[in-house]
PDB file of C-alpha atoms in Angstrom:
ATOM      1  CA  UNK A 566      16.802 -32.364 -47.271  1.00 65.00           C
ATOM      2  CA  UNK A 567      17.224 -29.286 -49.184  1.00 71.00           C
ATOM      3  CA  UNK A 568      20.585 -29.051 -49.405  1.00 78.00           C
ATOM      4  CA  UNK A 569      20.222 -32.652 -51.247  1.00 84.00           C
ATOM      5  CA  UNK A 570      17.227 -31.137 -53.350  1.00 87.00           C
ATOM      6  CA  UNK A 571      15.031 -33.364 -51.525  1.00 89.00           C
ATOM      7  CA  UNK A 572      11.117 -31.590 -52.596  1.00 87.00           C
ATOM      8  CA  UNK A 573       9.210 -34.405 -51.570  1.00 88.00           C
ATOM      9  CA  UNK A 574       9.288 -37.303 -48.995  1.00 91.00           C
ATOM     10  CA  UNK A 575       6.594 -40.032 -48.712  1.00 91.00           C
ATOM     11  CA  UNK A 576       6.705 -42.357 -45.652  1.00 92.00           C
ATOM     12  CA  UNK A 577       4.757 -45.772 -46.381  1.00 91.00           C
ATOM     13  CA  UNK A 578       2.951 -47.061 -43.061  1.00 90.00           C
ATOM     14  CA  UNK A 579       2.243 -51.351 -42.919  1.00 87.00           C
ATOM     15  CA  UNK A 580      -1.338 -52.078 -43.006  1.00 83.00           C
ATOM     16  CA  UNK A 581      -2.626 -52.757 -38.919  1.00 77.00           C
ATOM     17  CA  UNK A 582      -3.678 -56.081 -39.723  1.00 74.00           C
ATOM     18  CA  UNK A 583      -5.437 -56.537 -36.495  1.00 76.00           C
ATOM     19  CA  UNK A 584      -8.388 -53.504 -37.224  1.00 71.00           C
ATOM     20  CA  UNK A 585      -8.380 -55.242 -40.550  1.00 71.00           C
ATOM     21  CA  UNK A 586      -7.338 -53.063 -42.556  1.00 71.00           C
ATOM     22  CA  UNK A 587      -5.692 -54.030 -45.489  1.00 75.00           C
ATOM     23  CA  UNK A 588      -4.366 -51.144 -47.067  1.00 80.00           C
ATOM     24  CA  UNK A 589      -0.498 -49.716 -46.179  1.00 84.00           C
ATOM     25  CA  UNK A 590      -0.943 -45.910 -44.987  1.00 86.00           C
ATOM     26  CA  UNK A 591       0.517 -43.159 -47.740  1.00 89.00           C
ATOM     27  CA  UNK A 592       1.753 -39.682 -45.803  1.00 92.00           C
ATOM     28  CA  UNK A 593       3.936 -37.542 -48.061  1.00 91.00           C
ATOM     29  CA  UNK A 594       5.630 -34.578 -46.801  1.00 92.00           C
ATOM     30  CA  UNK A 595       5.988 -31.229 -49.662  1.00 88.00           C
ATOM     31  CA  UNK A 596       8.429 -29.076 -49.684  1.00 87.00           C
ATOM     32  CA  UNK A 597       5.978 -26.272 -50.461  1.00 83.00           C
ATOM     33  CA  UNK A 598       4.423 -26.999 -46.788  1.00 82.00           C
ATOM     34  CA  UNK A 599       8.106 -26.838 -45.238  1.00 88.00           C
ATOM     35  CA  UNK A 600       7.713 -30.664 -45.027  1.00 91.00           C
ATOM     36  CA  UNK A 601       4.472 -30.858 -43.308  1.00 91.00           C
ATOM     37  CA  UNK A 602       1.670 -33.368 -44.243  1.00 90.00           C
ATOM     38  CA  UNK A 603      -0.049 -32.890 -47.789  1.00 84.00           C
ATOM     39  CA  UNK A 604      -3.211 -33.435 -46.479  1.00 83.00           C
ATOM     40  CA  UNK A 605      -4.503 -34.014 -50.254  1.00 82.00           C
ATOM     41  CA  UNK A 606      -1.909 -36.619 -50.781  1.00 83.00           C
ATOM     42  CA  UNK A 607      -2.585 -39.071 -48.197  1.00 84.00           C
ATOM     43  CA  UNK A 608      -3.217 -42.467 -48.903  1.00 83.00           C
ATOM     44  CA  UNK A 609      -2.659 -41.945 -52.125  1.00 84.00           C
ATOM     45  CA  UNK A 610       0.261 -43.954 -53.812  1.00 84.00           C
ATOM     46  CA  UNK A 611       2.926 -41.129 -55.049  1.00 83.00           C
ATOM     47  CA  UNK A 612       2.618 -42.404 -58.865  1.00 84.00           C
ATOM     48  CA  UNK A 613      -0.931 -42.432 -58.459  1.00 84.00           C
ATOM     49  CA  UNK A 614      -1.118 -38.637 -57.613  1.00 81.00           C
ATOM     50  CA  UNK A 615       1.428 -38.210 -60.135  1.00 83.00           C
ATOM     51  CA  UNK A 616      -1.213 -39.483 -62.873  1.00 86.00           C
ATOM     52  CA  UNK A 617      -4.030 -37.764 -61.538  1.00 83.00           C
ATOM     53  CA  UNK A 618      -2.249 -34.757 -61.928  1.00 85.00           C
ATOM     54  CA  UNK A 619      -2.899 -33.276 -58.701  1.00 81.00           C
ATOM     55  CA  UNK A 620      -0.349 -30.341 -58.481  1.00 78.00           C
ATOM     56  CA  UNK A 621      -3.204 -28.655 -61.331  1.00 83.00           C
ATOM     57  CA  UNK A 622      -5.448 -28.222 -58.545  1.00 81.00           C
ATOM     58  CA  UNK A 623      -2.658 -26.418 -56.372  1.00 79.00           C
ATOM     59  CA  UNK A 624      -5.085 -22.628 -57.120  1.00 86.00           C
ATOM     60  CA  UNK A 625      -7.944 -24.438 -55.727  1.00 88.00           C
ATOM     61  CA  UNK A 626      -9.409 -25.274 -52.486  1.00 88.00           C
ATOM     62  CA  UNK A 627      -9.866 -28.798 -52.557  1.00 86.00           C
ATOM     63  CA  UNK A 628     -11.714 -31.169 -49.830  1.00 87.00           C
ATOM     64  CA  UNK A 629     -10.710 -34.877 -50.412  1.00 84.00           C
ATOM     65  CA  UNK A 630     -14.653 -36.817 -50.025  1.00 86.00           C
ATOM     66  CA  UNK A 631     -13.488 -40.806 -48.092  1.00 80.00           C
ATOM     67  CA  UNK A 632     -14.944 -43.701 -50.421  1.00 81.00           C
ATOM     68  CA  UNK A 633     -14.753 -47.286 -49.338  1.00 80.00           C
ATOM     69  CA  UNK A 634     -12.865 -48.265 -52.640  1.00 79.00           C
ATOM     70  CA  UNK A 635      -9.161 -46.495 -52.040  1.00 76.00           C
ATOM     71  CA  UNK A 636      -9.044 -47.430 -55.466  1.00 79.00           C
ATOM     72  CA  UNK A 637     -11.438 -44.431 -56.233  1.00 85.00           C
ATOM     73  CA  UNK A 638     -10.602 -40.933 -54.949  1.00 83.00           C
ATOM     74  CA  UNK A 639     -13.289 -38.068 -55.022  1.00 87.00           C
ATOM     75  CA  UNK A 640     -12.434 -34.172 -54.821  1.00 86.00           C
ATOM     76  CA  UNK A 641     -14.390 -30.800 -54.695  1.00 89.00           C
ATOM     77  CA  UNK A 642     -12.900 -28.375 -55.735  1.00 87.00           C
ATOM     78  CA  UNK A 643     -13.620 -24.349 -55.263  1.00 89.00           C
ATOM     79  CA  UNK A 644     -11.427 -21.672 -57.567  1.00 83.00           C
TER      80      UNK A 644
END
């Protein structure tokens, strides 16, 4: 991946229709976390955490709050 210049990979996961869920899972991978799971990324759509401008946060520690609309995504953040 780095070779290719590869700084972010996002693996979309079909919806488990049979819990009824009907959201697709969102895991992205950074480059910055030598490809391990963004914890503050997931299940968030990549152009979605692209326009919520989340790399600003990257001096903070942030704790990602679960809301039953995935439309709607709540964060504390400490500096």
């Amino acid at each position: 991946f780095l070779k290719a210049g590869v700084k972010m990979v996002t693996y979309v996961v079909a919806p488990d229709t049979y819990s009824g869920n009907a959201y697709p899972g969102f895991y992205t991978f950074r480059v910055q976390n030598d490809f391990e799971e963004d914890l503050i990324y997931r299940h968030i759509d990549p152009s979605m955490a692209f326009q919520l401008e989340l790399s600003r946060l990257a001096h903070f520690d942030i704790t990602r709050f679960g809301y039953p609309n995935r439309s709607v995504n709540v964060f504390f953040a400490q500096g």
